[in-house]
GROMACS .gro file of C-alpha atoms in nm:
model
  256
    1MET     CA    1   2.376   2.260  -0.130
    2TYR     CA    2   2.622   1.981  -0.050
    3MET     CA    3   2.578   2.025   0.325
    4PHE     CA    4   2.202   1.977   0.284
    5LEU     CA    5   2.263   1.680   0.052
    6GLY     CA    6   2.489   1.521   0.315
    7ASN     CA    7   2.222   1.556   0.583
    8PHE     CA    8   1.958   1.428   0.341
    9SER     CA    9   2.175   1.119   0.279
   10LEU     CA   10   2.206   1.056   0.654
   11LEU     CA   11   1.827   1.085   0.684
   12GLU     CA   12   1.783   0.828   0.407
   13ILE     CA   13   2.017   0.587   0.587
   14GLY     CA   14   1.806   0.616   0.902
   15TYR     CA   15   1.484   0.593   0.699
   16VAL     CA   16   1.587   0.267   0.531
   17THR     CA   17   1.745   0.118   0.846
   18THR     CA   18   1.415   0.133   1.036
   19THR     CA   19   1.239  -0.109   0.799
   20VAL     CA   20   1.466  -0.301   0.560
   21PRO     CA   21   1.663  -0.512   0.818
   22GLN     CA   22   1.338  -0.627   0.984
   23MET     CA   23   1.183  -0.696   0.645
   24LEU     CA   24   1.483  -0.908   0.536
   25ALA     CA   25   1.477  -1.093   0.870
   26ASN     CA   26   1.108  -1.174   0.815
   27PHE     CA   27   1.187  -1.316   0.470
   28LEU     CA   28   1.435  -1.559   0.628
   29SER     CA   29   1.235  -1.636   0.943
   30THR     CA   30   0.932  -1.860   0.987
   31SER     CA   31   0.784  -1.676   1.288
   32LYS     CA   32   0.776  -1.324   1.137
   33SER     CA   33   0.691  -1.167   1.472
   34ILE     CA   34   0.761  -0.825   1.622
   35SER     CA   35   0.694  -0.701   1.975
   36PHE     CA   36   0.446  -0.422   2.049
   37VAL     CA   37   0.724  -0.181   2.155
   38SER     CA   38   0.943  -0.265   1.853
   39CYS     CA   39   0.649  -0.222   1.618
   40PHE     CA   40   0.564   0.125   1.746
   41ALA     CA   41   0.933   0.221   1.759
   42GLN     CA   42   0.962   0.125   1.391
   43PHE     CA   43   0.640   0.314   1.317
   44TYR     CA   44   0.763   0.627   1.496
   45PHE     CA   45   1.116   0.641   1.351
   46PHE     CA   46   1.012   0.542   0.996
   47PHE     CA   47   0.750   0.815   0.967
   48SER     CA   48   0.956   1.073   1.158
   49PHE     CA   49   1.243   1.023   0.912
   50GLY     CA   50   0.988   1.038   0.629
   51TYR     CA   51   0.853   1.372   0.753
   52ASP     CA   52   1.211   1.499   0.791
   53GLU     CA   53   1.282   1.404   0.430
   54GLY     CA   54   0.989   1.618   0.319
   55PHE     CA   55   1.119   1.913   0.522
   56TYR     CA   56   1.469   1.867   0.378
   57LEU     CA   57   1.331   1.867   0.024
   58CYS     CA   58   1.168   2.202   0.112
   59ILE     CA   59   1.496   2.336   0.253
   60MET     CA   60   1.686   2.227  -0.059
   61ALA     CA   61   1.421   2.391  -0.282
   62PHE     CA   62   1.457   2.713  -0.079
   63ASP     CA   63   1.836   2.692  -0.114
   64ARG     CA   64   1.813   2.649  -0.496
   65CYS     CA   65   1.560   2.933  -0.516
   66LEU     CA   66   1.795   3.169  -0.330
   67ALA     CA   67   2.099   3.062  -0.533
   68ILE     CA   68   1.927   3.116  -0.870
   69CYS     CA   69   1.694   3.409  -0.795
   70ARG     CA   70   1.930   3.605  -0.568
   71PRO     CA   71   2.284   3.491  -0.661
   72LEU     CA   72   2.459   3.807  -0.544
   73HIS     CA   73   2.274   3.816  -0.212
   74TYR     CA   74   2.309   3.440  -0.153
   75PRO     CA   75   2.630   3.449   0.065
   76ARG     CA   76   2.481   3.725   0.281
   77ILE     CA   77   2.143   3.550   0.329
   78MET     CA   78   2.258   3.187   0.356
   79THR     CA   79   2.491   3.241   0.651
   80ARG     CA   80   2.640   2.969   0.868
   81GLN     CA   81   2.383   3.050   1.139
   82LEU     CA   82   2.091   3.012   0.896
   83CYS     CA   83   2.235   2.686   0.755
   84THR     CA   84   2.273   2.543   1.106
   85GLY     CA   85   1.920   2.650   1.197
   86LEU     CA   86   1.776   2.489   0.882
   87VAL     CA   87   1.966   2.166   0.949
   88ILE     CA   88   1.834   2.148   1.309
   89PHE     CA   89   1.483   2.237   1.189
   90GLY     CA   90   1.492   1.964   0.922
   91TRP     CA   91   1.605   1.695   1.168
   92SER     CA   92   1.378   1.784   1.460
   93CYS     CA   93   1.039   1.867   1.305
   94GLY     CA   94   0.941   1.514   1.204
   95PHE     CA   95   1.029   1.368   1.544
   96ILE     CA   96   0.825   1.635   1.725
   97ILE     CA   97   0.520   1.631   1.494
   98PHE     CA   98   0.481   1.255   1.476
   99LEU     CA   99   0.478   1.203   1.853
  100THR     CA  100   0.105   1.283   1.865
  101PRO     CA  101  -0.026   1.016   1.620
  102VAL     CA  102   0.209   0.750   1.761
  103VAL     CA  103   0.088   0.810   2.117
  104LEU     CA  104  -0.278   0.816   2.009
  105ILE     CA  105  -0.256   0.495   1.802
  106SER     CA  106  -0.059   0.312   2.075
  107GLN     CA  107  -0.343   0.384   2.321
  108LEU     CA  108  -0.602   0.207   2.104
  109PRO     CA  109  -0.734  -0.128   2.238
  110PHE     CA  110  -0.594  -0.429   2.047
  111CYS     CA  111  -0.790  -0.748   2.119
  112GLY     CA  112  -0.625  -0.987   1.872
  113PRO     CA  113  -0.528  -1.174   1.661
  114ASN     CA  114  -0.276  -0.886   1.618
  115ILE     CA  115  -0.164  -1.002   1.274
  116ILE     CA  116  -0.046  -0.709   1.061
  117ASN     CA  117  -0.116  -0.769   0.693
  118HIS     CA  118   0.192  -0.573   0.590
  119PHE     CA  119   0.574  -0.595   0.592
  120VAL     CA  120   0.610  -0.278   0.808
  121CYS     CA  121   0.421  -0.139   1.106
  122ASP     CA  122   0.209   0.093   0.896
  123PRO     CA  123  -0.053   0.311   1.073
  124VAL     CA  124  -0.349   0.209   0.854
  125PRO     CA  125  -0.315  -0.170   0.919
  126LEU     CA  126  -0.246  -0.093   1.287
  127MET     CA  127  -0.567   0.109   1.320
  128MET     CA  128  -0.756  -0.170   1.144
  129LEU     CA  129  -0.645  -0.410   1.422
  130SER     CA  130  -0.808  -0.199   1.691
  131CYS     CA  131  -1.122  -0.335   1.861
  132SER     CA  132  -1.294   0.002   1.841
  133GLU     CA  133  -1.296   0.268   1.572
  134ASP     CA  134  -1.151   0.589   1.711
  135SER     CA  135  -1.257   0.871   1.481
  136THR     CA  136  -1.047   1.128   1.674
  137THR     CA  137  -0.724   0.936   1.615
  138GLN     CA  138  -0.806   0.888   1.247
  139LEU     CA  139  -0.890   1.259   1.212
  140VAL     CA  140  -0.566   1.372   1.381
  141TYR     CA  141  -0.355   1.134   1.171
  142SER     CA  142  -0.527   1.227   0.845
  143THR     CA  143  -0.514   1.603   0.920
  144LEU     CA  144  -0.141   1.593   0.999
  145ASN     CA  145  -0.072   1.407   0.674
  146HIS     CA  146  -0.280   1.650   0.471
  147ILE     CA  147  -0.113   1.958   0.623
  148PHE     CA  148   0.238   1.813   0.591
  149MET     CA  149   0.211   1.673   0.238
  150ILE     CA  150   0.013   1.956   0.078
  151GLY     CA  151   0.199   2.232   0.268
  152THR     CA  152   0.551   2.109   0.185
  153PHE     CA  153   0.456   2.023  -0.174
  154LEU     CA  154   0.307   2.370  -0.233
  155PHE     CA  155   0.619   2.531  -0.083
  156ILE     CA  156   0.839   2.337  -0.328
  157LEU     CA  157   0.609   2.425  -0.621
  158CYS     CA  158   0.621   2.796  -0.532
  159SER     CA  159   1.000   2.784  -0.497
  160TYR     CA  160   1.041   2.627  -0.839
  161ALA     CA  161   0.789   2.865  -0.996
  162LEU     CA  162   1.018   3.150  -0.887
  163VAL     CA  163   1.322   2.955  -1.013
  164ILE     CA  164   1.165   2.898  -1.357
  165LEU     CA  165   1.071   3.268  -1.386
  166ALA     CA  166   1.430   3.365  -1.296
  167ILE     CA  167   1.575   3.117  -1.549
  168LEU     CA  168   1.349   3.240  -1.830
  169ARG     CA  169   1.475   3.594  -1.770
  170MET     CA  170   1.840   3.486  -1.812
  171PRO     CA  171   1.992   3.620  -2.136
  172SER     CA  172   2.245   3.337  -2.178
  173GLU     CA  173   2.139   2.994  -2.308
  174THR     CA  174   2.437   2.837  -2.128
  175GLY     CA  175   2.322   2.992  -1.801
  176LYS     CA  176   1.971   2.856  -1.853
  177ARG     CA  177   2.099   2.502  -1.918
  178LYS     CA  178   2.327   2.516  -1.614
  179ALA     CA  179   2.045   2.638  -1.389
  180PHE     CA  180   1.804   2.369  -1.512
  181SER     CA  181   2.076   2.104  -1.469
  182THR     CA  182   2.128   2.215  -1.107
  183CYS     CA  183   1.757   2.166  -1.029
  184ALA     CA  184   1.692   1.849  -1.233
  185SER     CA  185   1.815   1.600  -0.971
  186HIS     CA  186   1.616   1.760  -0.690
  187LEU     CA  187   1.298   1.775  -0.901
  188THR     CA  188   1.332   1.405  -0.988
  189VAL     CA  189   1.365   1.310  -0.620
  190VAL     CA  190   1.067   1.532  -0.529
  191THR     CA  191   0.855   1.361  -0.797
  192LEU     CA  192   0.947   1.012  -0.676
  193PHE     CA  193   0.891   1.095  -0.308
  194TYR     CA  194   0.566   1.291  -0.330
  195GLY     CA  195   0.420   1.088  -0.616
  196SER     CA  196   0.410   0.766  -0.413
  197VAL     CA  197   0.353   0.907  -0.063
  198MET     CA  198   0.061   1.131  -0.161
  199VAL     CA  199  -0.124   0.840  -0.321
  200MET     CA  200  -0.086   0.640  -0.002
  201TYR     CA  201  -0.120   0.879   0.291
  202VAL     CA  202  -0.303   1.198   0.197
  203SER     CA  203  -0.630   1.002   0.196
  204PRO     CA  204  -0.583   0.680   0.399
  205GLY     CA  205  -0.957   0.645   0.433
  206SER     CA  206  -0.998   0.595   0.058
  207GLY     CA  207  -0.938   0.222   0.107
  208HIS     CA  208  -0.656   0.110  -0.120
  209PRO     CA  209  -0.641  -0.270  -0.166
  210VAL     CA  210  -0.385  -0.438   0.061
  211LYS     CA  211  -0.164  -0.547  -0.231
  212VAL     CA  212  -0.160  -0.192  -0.368
  213GLN     CA  213  -0.065  -0.058  -0.022
  214LYS     CA  214   0.227  -0.301  -0.004
  215ILE     CA  215   0.353  -0.214  -0.353
  216ILE     CA  216   0.335   0.163  -0.287
  217THR     CA  217   0.506   0.121   0.053
  218LEU     CA  218   0.781  -0.090  -0.105
  219PHE     CA  219   0.831   0.180  -0.368
  220TYR     CA  220   0.878   0.475  -0.129
  221SER     CA  221   1.053   0.279   0.150
  222VAL     CA  222   1.307   0.082  -0.059
  223ILE     CA  223   1.311   0.171  -0.430
  224THR     CA  224   1.307   0.551  -0.395
  225PRO     CA  225   1.594   0.565  -0.137
  226PHE     CA  226   1.788   0.323  -0.360
  227CYS     CA  227   1.743   0.551  -0.664
  228ASN     CA  228   1.818   0.882  -0.489
  229PRO     CA  229   2.200   0.839  -0.462
  230LEU     CA  230   2.213   0.737  -0.829
  231ILE     CA  231   2.004   1.040  -0.932
  232TYR     CA  232   2.230   1.285  -0.747
  233SER     CA  233   2.552   1.105  -0.845
  234LEU     CA  234   2.478   1.115  -1.219
  235ARG     CA  235   2.542   1.491  -1.209
  236ASN     CA  236   2.899   1.415  -1.102
  237LYS     CA  237   3.149   1.401  -1.392
  238GLU     CA  238   3.367   1.134  -1.226
  239MET     CA  239   3.061   0.917  -1.166
  240LYS     CA  240   2.956   0.948  -1.531
  241ASP     CA  241   3.307   0.852  -1.648
  242ALA     CA  242   3.313   0.549  -1.414
  243LEU     CA  243   2.974   0.428  -1.540
  244ARG     CA  244   3.087   0.464  -1.902
  245LYS     CA  245   3.396   0.252  -1.827
  246VAL     CA  246   3.181  -0.016  -1.660
  247PHE     CA  247   2.942  -0.033  -1.957
  248ARG     CA  248   3.231  -0.043  -2.206
  249THR     CA  249   3.397  -0.326  -2.012
  250SER     CA  250   3.074  -0.527  -1.996
  251GLN     CA  251   3.013  -0.476  -2.369
  252GLY     CA  252   3.370  -0.590  -2.444
  253LEU     CA  253   3.319  -0.906  -2.236
  254HIS     CA  254   2.996  -0.988  -2.418
  255LYS     CA  255   3.172  -0.955  -2.755
  256LEU     CA  256   3.444  -1.197  -2.642
   0.00000   0.00000   0.00000
């Protein structure tokens, strides 16, 4: 579990690094410009890391399902070779899959004024800048999003359905609480990630207002990665003790 969490954390660092530095630079700059190559590089890496996050959430759900449903078989099934294969699979899939939409969108004709009404190089505003409407590109992009989001989400749902059935069959109340506690952090992260991304990208043709697009993008690109370390860390006893000390100190200062 912790090996997958470590890789998930590295993914989140890459995910945030592709957008936040440029966004902060734009806040401080008056020009707010980005080159064509840099824009599509940001587009490619941001969404590749995003796809990889979805795959890693699936891998972590599979890992929890094995650990809870097949605890005695877990060491035999989750071997070092399988772990390594899952790690490579989680890192590589997004970068391979998202090559196709990036290449297709980059080949669209852009006549100007080339002003992106967004703080990141998002595919929907980019396709809106094109001189011609390419239905093939839109179909490929939309189909990939549908397959990825619905497929990975259903996989996680099925994994946790098996987990819940296994927990309900446990005779011990302590065992049930421990099992639910193990899954709570992951379920919270899944809800935050899929809740915002599905609204935005499963049906890009539904025509969300620009302000709504920006708010949703800000939520899943900045707020969710910011919350994820806190969500996972709150299960750690030392982290809980440190937070209690901080709150006690701040309350003591206010009283003084």
